[in-house]
GROMACS .gro file of C-alpha atoms in nm:
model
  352
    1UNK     CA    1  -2.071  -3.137   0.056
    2UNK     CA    2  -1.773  -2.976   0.215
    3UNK     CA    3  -1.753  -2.676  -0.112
    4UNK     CA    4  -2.146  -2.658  -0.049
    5UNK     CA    5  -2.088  -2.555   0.304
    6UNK     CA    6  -1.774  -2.327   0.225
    7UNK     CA    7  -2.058  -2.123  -0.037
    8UNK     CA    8  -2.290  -2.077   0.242
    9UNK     CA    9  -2.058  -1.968   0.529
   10UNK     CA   10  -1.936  -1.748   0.258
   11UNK     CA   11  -2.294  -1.631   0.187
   12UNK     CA   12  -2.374  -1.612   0.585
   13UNK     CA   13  -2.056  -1.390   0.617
   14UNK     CA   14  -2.120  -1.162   0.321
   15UNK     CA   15  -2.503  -1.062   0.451
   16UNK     CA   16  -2.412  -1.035   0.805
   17UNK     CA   17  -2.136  -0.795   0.689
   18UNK     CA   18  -2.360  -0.647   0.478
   19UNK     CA   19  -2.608  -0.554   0.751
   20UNK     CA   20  -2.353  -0.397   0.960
   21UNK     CA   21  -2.263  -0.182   0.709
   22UNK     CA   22  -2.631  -0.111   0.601
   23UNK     CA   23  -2.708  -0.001   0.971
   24UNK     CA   24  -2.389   0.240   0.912
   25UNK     CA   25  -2.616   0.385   0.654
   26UNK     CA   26  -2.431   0.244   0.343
   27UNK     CA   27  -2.654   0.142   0.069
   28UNK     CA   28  -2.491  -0.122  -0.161
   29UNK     CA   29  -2.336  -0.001  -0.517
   30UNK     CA   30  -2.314  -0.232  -0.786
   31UNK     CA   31  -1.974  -0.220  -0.988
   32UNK     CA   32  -1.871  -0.380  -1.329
   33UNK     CA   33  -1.687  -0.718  -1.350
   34UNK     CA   34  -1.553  -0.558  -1.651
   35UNK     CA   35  -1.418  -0.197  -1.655
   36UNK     CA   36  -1.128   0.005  -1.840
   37UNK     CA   37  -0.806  -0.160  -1.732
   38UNK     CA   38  -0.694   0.270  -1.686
   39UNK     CA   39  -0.932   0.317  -1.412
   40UNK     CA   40  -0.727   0.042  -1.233
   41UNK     CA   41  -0.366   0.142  -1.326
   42UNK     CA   42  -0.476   0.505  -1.173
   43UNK     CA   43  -0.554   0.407  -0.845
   44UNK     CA   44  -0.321   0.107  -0.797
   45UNK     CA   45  -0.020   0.241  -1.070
   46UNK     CA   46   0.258  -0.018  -1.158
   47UNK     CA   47   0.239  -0.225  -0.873
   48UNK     CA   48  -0.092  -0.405  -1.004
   49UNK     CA   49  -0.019  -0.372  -1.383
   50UNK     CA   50   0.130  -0.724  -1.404
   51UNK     CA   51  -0.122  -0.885  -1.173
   52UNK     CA   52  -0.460  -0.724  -1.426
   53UNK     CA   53  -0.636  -0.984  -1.572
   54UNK     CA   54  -0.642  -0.788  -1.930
   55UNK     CA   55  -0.763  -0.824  -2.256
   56UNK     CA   56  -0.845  -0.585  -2.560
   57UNK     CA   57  -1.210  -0.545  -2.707
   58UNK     CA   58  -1.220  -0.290  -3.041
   59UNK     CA   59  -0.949  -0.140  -2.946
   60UNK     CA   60  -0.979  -0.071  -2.605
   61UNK     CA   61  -0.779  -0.264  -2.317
   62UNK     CA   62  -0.997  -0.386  -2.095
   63UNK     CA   63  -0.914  -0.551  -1.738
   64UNK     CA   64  -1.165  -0.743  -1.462
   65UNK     CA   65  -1.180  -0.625  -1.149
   66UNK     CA   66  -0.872  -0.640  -0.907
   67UNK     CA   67  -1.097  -0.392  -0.626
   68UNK     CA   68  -1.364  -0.173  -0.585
   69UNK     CA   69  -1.234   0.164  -0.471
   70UNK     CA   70  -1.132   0.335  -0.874
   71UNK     CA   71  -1.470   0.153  -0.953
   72UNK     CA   72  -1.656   0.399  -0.677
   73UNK     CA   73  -1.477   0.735  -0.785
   74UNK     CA   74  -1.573   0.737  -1.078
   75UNK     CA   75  -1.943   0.647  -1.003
   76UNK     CA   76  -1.908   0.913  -0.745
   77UNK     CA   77  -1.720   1.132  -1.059
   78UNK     CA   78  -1.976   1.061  -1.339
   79UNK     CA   79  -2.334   1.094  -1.095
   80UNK     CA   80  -2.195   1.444  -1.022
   81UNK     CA   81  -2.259   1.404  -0.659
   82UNK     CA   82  -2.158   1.716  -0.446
   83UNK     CA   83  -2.345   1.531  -0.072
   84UNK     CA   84  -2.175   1.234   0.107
   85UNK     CA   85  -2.121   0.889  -0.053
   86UNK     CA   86  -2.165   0.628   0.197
   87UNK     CA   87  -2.178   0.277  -0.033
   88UNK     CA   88  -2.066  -0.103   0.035
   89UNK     CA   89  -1.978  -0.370  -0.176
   90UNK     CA   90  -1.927  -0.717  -0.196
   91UNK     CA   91  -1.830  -0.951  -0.465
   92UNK     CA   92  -1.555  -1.087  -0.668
   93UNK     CA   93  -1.201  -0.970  -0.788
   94UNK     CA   94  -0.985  -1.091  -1.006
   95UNK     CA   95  -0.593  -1.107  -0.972
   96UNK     CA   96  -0.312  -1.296  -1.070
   97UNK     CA   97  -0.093  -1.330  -0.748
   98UNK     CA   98   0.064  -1.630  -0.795
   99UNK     CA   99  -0.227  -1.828  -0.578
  100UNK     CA  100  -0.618  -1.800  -0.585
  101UNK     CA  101  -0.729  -1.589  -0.920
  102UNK     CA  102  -1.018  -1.508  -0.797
  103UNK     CA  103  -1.132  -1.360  -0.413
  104UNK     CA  104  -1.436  -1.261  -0.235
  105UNK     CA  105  -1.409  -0.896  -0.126
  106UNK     CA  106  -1.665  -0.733   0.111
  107UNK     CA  107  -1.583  -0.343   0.203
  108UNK     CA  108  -1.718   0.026   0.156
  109UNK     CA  109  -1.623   0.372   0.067
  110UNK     CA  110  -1.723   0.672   0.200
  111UNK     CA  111  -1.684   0.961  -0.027
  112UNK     CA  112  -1.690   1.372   0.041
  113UNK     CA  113  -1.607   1.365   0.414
  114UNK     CA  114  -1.338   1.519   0.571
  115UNK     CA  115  -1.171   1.502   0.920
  116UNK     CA  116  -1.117   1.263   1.189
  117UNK     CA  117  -1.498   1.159   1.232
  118UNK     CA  118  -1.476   0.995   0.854
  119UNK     CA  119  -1.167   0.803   0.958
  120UNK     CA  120  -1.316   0.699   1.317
  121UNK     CA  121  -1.642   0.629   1.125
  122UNK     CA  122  -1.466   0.347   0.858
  123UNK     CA  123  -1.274   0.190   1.116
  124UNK     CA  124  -1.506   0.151   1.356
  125UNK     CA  125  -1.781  -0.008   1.101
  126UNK     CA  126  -1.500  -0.252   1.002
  127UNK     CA  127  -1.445  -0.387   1.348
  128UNK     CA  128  -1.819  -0.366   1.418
  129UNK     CA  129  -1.843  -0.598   1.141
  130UNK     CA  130  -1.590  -0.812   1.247
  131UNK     CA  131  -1.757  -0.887   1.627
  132UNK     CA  132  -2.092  -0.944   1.444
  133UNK     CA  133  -1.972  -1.250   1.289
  134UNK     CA  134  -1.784  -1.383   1.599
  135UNK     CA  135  -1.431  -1.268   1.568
  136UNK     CA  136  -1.361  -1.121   1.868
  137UNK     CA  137  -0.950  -1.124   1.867
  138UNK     CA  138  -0.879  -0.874   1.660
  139UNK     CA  139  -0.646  -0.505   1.741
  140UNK     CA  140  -0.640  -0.201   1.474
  141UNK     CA  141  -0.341  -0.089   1.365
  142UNK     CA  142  -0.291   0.245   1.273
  143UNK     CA  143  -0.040   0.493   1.097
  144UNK     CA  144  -0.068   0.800   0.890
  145UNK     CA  145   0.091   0.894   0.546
  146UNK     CA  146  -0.009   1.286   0.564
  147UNK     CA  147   0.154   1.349   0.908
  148UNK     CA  148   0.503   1.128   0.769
  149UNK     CA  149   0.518   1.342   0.417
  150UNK     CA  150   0.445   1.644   0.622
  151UNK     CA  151   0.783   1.572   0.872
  152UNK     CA  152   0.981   1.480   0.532
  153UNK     CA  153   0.933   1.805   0.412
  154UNK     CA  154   1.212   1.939   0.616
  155UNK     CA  155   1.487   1.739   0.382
  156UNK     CA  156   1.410   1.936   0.094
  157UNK     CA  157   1.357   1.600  -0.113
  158UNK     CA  158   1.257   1.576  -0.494
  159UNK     CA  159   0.902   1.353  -0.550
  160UNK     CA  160   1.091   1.071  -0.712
  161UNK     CA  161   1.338   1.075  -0.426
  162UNK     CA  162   1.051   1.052  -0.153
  163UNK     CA  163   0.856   0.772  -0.358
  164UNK     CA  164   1.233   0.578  -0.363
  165UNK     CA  165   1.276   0.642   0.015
  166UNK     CA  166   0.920   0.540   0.109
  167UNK     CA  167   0.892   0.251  -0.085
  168UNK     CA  168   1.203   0.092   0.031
  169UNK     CA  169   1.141   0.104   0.397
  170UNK     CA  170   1.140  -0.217   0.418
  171UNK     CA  171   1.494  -0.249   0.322
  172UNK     CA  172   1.556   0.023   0.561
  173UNK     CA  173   1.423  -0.211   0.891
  174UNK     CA  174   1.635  -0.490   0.751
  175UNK     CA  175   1.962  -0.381   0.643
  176UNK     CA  176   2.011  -0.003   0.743
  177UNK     CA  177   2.056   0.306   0.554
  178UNK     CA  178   2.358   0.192   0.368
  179UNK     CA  179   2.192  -0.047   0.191
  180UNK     CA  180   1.927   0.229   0.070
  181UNK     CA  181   2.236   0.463  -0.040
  182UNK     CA  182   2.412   0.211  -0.202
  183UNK     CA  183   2.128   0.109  -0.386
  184UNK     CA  184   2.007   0.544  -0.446
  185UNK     CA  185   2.396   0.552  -0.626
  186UNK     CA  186   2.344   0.281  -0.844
  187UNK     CA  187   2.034   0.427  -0.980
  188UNK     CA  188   2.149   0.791  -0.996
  189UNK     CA  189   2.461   0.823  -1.101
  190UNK     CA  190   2.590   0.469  -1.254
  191UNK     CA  191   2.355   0.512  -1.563
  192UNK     CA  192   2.431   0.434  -1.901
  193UNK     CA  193   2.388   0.794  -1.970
  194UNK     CA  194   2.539   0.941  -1.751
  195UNK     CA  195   2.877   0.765  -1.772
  196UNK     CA  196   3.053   0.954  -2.069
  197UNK     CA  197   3.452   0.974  -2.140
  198UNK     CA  198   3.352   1.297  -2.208
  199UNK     CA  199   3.211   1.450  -1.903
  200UNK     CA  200   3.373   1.380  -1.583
  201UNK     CA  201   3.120   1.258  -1.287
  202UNK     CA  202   3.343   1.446  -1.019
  203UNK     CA  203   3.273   1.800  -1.178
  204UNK     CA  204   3.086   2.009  -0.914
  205UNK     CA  205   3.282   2.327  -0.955
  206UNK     CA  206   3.081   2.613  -1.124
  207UNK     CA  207   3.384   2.711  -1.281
  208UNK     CA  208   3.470   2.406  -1.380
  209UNK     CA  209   3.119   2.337  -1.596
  210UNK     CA  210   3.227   2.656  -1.770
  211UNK     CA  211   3.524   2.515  -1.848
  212UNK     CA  212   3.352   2.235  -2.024
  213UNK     CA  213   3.098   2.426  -2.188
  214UNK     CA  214   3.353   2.727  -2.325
  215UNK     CA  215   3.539   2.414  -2.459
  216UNK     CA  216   3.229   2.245  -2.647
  217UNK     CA  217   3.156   2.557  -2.767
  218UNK     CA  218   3.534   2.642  -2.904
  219UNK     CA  219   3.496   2.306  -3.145
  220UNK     CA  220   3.127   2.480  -3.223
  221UNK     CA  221   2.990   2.081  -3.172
  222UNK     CA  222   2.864   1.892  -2.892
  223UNK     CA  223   3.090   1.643  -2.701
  224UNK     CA  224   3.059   1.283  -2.753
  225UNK     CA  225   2.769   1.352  -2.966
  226UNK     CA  226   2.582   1.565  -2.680
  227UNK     CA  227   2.442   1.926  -2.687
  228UNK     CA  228   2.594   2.185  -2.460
  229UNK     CA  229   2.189   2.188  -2.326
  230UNK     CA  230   2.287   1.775  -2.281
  231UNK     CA  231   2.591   1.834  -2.117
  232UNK     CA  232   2.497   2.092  -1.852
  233UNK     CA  233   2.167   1.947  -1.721
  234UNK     CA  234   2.378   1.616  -1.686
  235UNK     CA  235   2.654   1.858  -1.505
  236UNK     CA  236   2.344   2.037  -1.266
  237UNK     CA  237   2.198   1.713  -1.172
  238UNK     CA  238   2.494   1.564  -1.048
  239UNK     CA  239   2.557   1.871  -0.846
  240UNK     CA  240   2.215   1.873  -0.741
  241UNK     CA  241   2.252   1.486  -0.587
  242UNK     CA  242   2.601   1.549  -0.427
  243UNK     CA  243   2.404   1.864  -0.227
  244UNK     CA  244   2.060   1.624  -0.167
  245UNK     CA  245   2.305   1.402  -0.022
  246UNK     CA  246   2.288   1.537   0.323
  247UNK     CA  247   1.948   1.601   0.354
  248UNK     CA  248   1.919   1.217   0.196
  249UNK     CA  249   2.099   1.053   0.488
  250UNK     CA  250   1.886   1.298   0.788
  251UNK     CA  251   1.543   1.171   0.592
  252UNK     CA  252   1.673   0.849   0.600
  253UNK     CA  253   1.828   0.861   0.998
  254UNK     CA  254   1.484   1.004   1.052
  255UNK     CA  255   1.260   0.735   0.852
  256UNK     CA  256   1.456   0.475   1.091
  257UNK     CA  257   1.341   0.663   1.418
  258UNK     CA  258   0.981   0.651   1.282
  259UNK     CA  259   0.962   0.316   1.144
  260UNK     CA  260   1.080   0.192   1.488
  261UNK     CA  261   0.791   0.372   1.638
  262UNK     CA  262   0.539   0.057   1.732
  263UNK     CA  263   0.265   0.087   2.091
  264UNK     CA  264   0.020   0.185   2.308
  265UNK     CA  265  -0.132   0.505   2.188
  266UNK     CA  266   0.010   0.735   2.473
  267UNK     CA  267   0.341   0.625   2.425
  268UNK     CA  268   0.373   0.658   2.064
  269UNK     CA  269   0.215   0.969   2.026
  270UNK     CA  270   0.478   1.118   2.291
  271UNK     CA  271   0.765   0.944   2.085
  272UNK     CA  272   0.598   1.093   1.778
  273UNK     CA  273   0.580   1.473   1.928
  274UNK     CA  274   0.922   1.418   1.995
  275UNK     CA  275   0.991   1.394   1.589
  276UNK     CA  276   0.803   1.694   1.544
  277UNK     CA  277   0.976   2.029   1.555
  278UNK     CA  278   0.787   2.320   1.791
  279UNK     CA  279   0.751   2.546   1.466
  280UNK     CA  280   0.574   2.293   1.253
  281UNK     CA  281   0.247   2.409   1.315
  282UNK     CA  282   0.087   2.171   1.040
  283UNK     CA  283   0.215   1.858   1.173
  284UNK     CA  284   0.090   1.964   1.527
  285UNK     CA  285  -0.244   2.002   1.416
  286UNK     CA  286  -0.232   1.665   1.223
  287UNK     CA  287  -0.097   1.492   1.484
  288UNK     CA  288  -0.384   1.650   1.723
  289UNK     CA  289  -0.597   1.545   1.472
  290UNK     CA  290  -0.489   1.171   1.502
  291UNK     CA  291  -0.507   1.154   1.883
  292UNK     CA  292  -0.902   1.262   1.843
  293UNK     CA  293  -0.948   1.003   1.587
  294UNK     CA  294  -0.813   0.740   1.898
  295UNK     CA  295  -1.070   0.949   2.112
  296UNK     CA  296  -1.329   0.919   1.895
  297UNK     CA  297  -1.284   0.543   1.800
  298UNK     CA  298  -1.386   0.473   2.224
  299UNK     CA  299  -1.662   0.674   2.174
  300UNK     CA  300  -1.833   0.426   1.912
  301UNK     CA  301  -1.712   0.149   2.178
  302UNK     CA  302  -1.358   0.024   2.047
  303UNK     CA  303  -1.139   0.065   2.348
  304UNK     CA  304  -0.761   0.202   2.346
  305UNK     CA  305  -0.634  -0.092   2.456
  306UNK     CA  306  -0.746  -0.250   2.098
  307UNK     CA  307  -0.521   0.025   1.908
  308UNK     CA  308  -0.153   0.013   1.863
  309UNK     CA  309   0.006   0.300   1.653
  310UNK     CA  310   0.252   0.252   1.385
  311UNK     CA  311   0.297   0.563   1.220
  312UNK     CA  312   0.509   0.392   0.927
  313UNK     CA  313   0.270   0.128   0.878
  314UNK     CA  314   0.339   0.092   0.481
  315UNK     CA  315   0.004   0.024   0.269
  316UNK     CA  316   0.106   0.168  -0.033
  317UNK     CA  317   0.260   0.494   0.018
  318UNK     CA  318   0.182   0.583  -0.388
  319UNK     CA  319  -0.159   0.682  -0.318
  320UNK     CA  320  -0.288   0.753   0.021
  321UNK     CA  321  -0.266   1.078   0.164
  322UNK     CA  322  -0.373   1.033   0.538
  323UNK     CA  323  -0.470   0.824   0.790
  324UNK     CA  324  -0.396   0.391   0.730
  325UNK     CA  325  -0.548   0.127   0.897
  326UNK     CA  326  -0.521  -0.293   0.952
  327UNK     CA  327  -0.694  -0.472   1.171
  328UNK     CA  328  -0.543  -0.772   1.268
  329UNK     CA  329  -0.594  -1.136   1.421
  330UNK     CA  330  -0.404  -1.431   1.370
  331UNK     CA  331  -0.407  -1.305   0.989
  332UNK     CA  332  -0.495  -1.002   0.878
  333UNK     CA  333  -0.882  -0.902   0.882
  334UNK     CA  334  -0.940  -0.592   0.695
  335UNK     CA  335  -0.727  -0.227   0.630
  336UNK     CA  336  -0.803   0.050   0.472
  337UNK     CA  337  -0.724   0.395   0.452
  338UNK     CA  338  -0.800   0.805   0.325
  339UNK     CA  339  -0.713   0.869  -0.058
  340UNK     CA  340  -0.836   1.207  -0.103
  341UNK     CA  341  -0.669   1.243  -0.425
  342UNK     CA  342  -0.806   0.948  -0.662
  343UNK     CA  343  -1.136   1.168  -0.801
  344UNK     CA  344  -0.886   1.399  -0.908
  345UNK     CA  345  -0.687   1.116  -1.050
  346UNK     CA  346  -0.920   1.000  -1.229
  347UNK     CA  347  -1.059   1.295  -1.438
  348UNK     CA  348  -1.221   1.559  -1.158
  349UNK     CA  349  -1.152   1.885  -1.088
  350UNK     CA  350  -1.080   1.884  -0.752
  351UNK     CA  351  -0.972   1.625  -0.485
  352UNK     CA  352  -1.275   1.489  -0.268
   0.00000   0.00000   0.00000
């Protein structure tokens, strides 16, 4: 009796969700159970691969459902819309987590709008939803990828770097930049193949790589087995770390002063301005941009008071590209976020 009344709260909650998002104008989309385990790893990338629930079929590798979001793109991709998507779903996914295989997920996507009024739109439905079936307690937090990539852009750092950086924030809050460093050497430079007899690690002199090279190219061989093509790229990338070093440790002193960032919309966005040098037009505007999205949210009835800014509120800084969201109660509710890229990902031309 108790499972038969779990099903039909679950039911209850799933329509009354549904008709909030129907009176947002989103019409329901039906998505496969079953789908090409790529379209998954595209969106979501290695951090889901071990959690797919996968199996091959003639050849191809197929996977169930872990969300809905690849699932839309490509609908959105293969219908050859050009207007506005506005479509909800709700149903099950599938993913190995250790607990519960399988979840109930309710949401929507909302596909070929730009700006702040997309953003205000999405979060606004979701907490709209949220008072419709009684929970009340509930504050949106809010960051923003775009604005944080744009600021980083002052260190000068390679992609891989960033991605490293970004996606061990974490470790930053807990145990400080050394940790992070400590951690960057062992990657870069203590690599099998890059620790040679041969080549010394310490070379950073220009002359000095000359030195080496005119000498591999005296015994007309390579050294250790290595081309001179082997032996120089090895030589320019370690000369290329020792010089990203700097600029490593300022994006990493400044990652700490915007992680730390945490309140009230006015006093964040001060803090944040702060961050932001006067010549960085782009940032200006995207941080402009943000405090209309806060303006905007009171306008469809969600107070300030129920927003708290975190700009390095960490989703999954792989793929979005703009403005995050959670909502929170005493768990969390619902989050969400802008991913302009994935259509592009996925096989079209352009991002959307």
């Amino acid at each position: 009796m108790q499972q038969r009344r779990t099903f039909e709260q679950t039911n209850w909650l799933i329509r009354r969700l549904q008709a909030v998002m129907s009176s947002f104008g989103y019409a329901i989309l039906e998505t496969p159970i079953l789908d090409s385990a790529d379209l998954f790893l595209t969106r979501a990338g290695d951090q889901i691969i071990g959690r797919l629930f996968t199996f091959e079929r003639f050849g191809q590798q197929l996977a169930l459902r872990p969300e809905f979001t690849a699932a839309a793109a490509h609908a959105y991709l293969t219908s050859q819309r050009t207007s506005i998507a506005r479509w909800q779903f709700a149903g099950a996914t599938f993913e190995d987590d250790g607990g519960q295989f399988q979840k109930m997920s309710v949401g929507a996507e909302l596909i070929g709008m730009a700006g702040v009024s997309a953003d205000a739109e999405i979060m606004a439905m979701a907490a709209s939803g949220l008072d419709d079936v009684g929970i009340r307690d509930w504050r949106i937090v809010i960051g923003h990828v775009q604005l944080m990539r744009q600021l980083l852009k002052r260190y000068h750092l390679d992609a891989r770097t960033e991605r490293f950086l970004l996606n061990h924030l974490h470790t930053l809050k807990e145990y400080g930049k050394e940790r992070i460093l400590a951690e960057l050497d062992r990657l870069l430079l203590i690599r099998p193949e890059a620790a040679s007899a041969d080549v010394d690690l310490n070379v950073v002199n220009t002359q000095q790589m000359l030195d080496v090279l005119l000498d591999a190219t005296q015994h007309g061989t390579a050294m250790g087995g290595r081309t001179r093509d082997d032996i120089v790229r090895r030589l320019l990338q370690k000369r290329q770390r020792a010089a990203e070093r700097s600029e490593i440790v300022a994006a990493l002193d400044f990652l700490q002063l915007w992680s730390a960032i945490i309140g009230d919309a006015e006093s964040a966005f001060q803090q944040i301005e702060r961050l932001i040098e006067a010549a960085d037009a782009d940032a200006l505007q995207t941080l402009e941009q943000w405090r209309e999205t806060i303006r905007l949210l009171s306008v469809y009835g969600i107070p300030v008071e129920r927003t708290l800014i975190q700009p390095g509120l960490a989703r999954n800084w792989d793929y979005y590209t703009g403005l995050v969201f959670e909502i929170h109660g005493d768990v969390l509710l619902a989050g969400g976020g802008r991913y302009d890229e994935l259509t592009r990902l996925i096989g079209g031309e352009h991002e959307t």
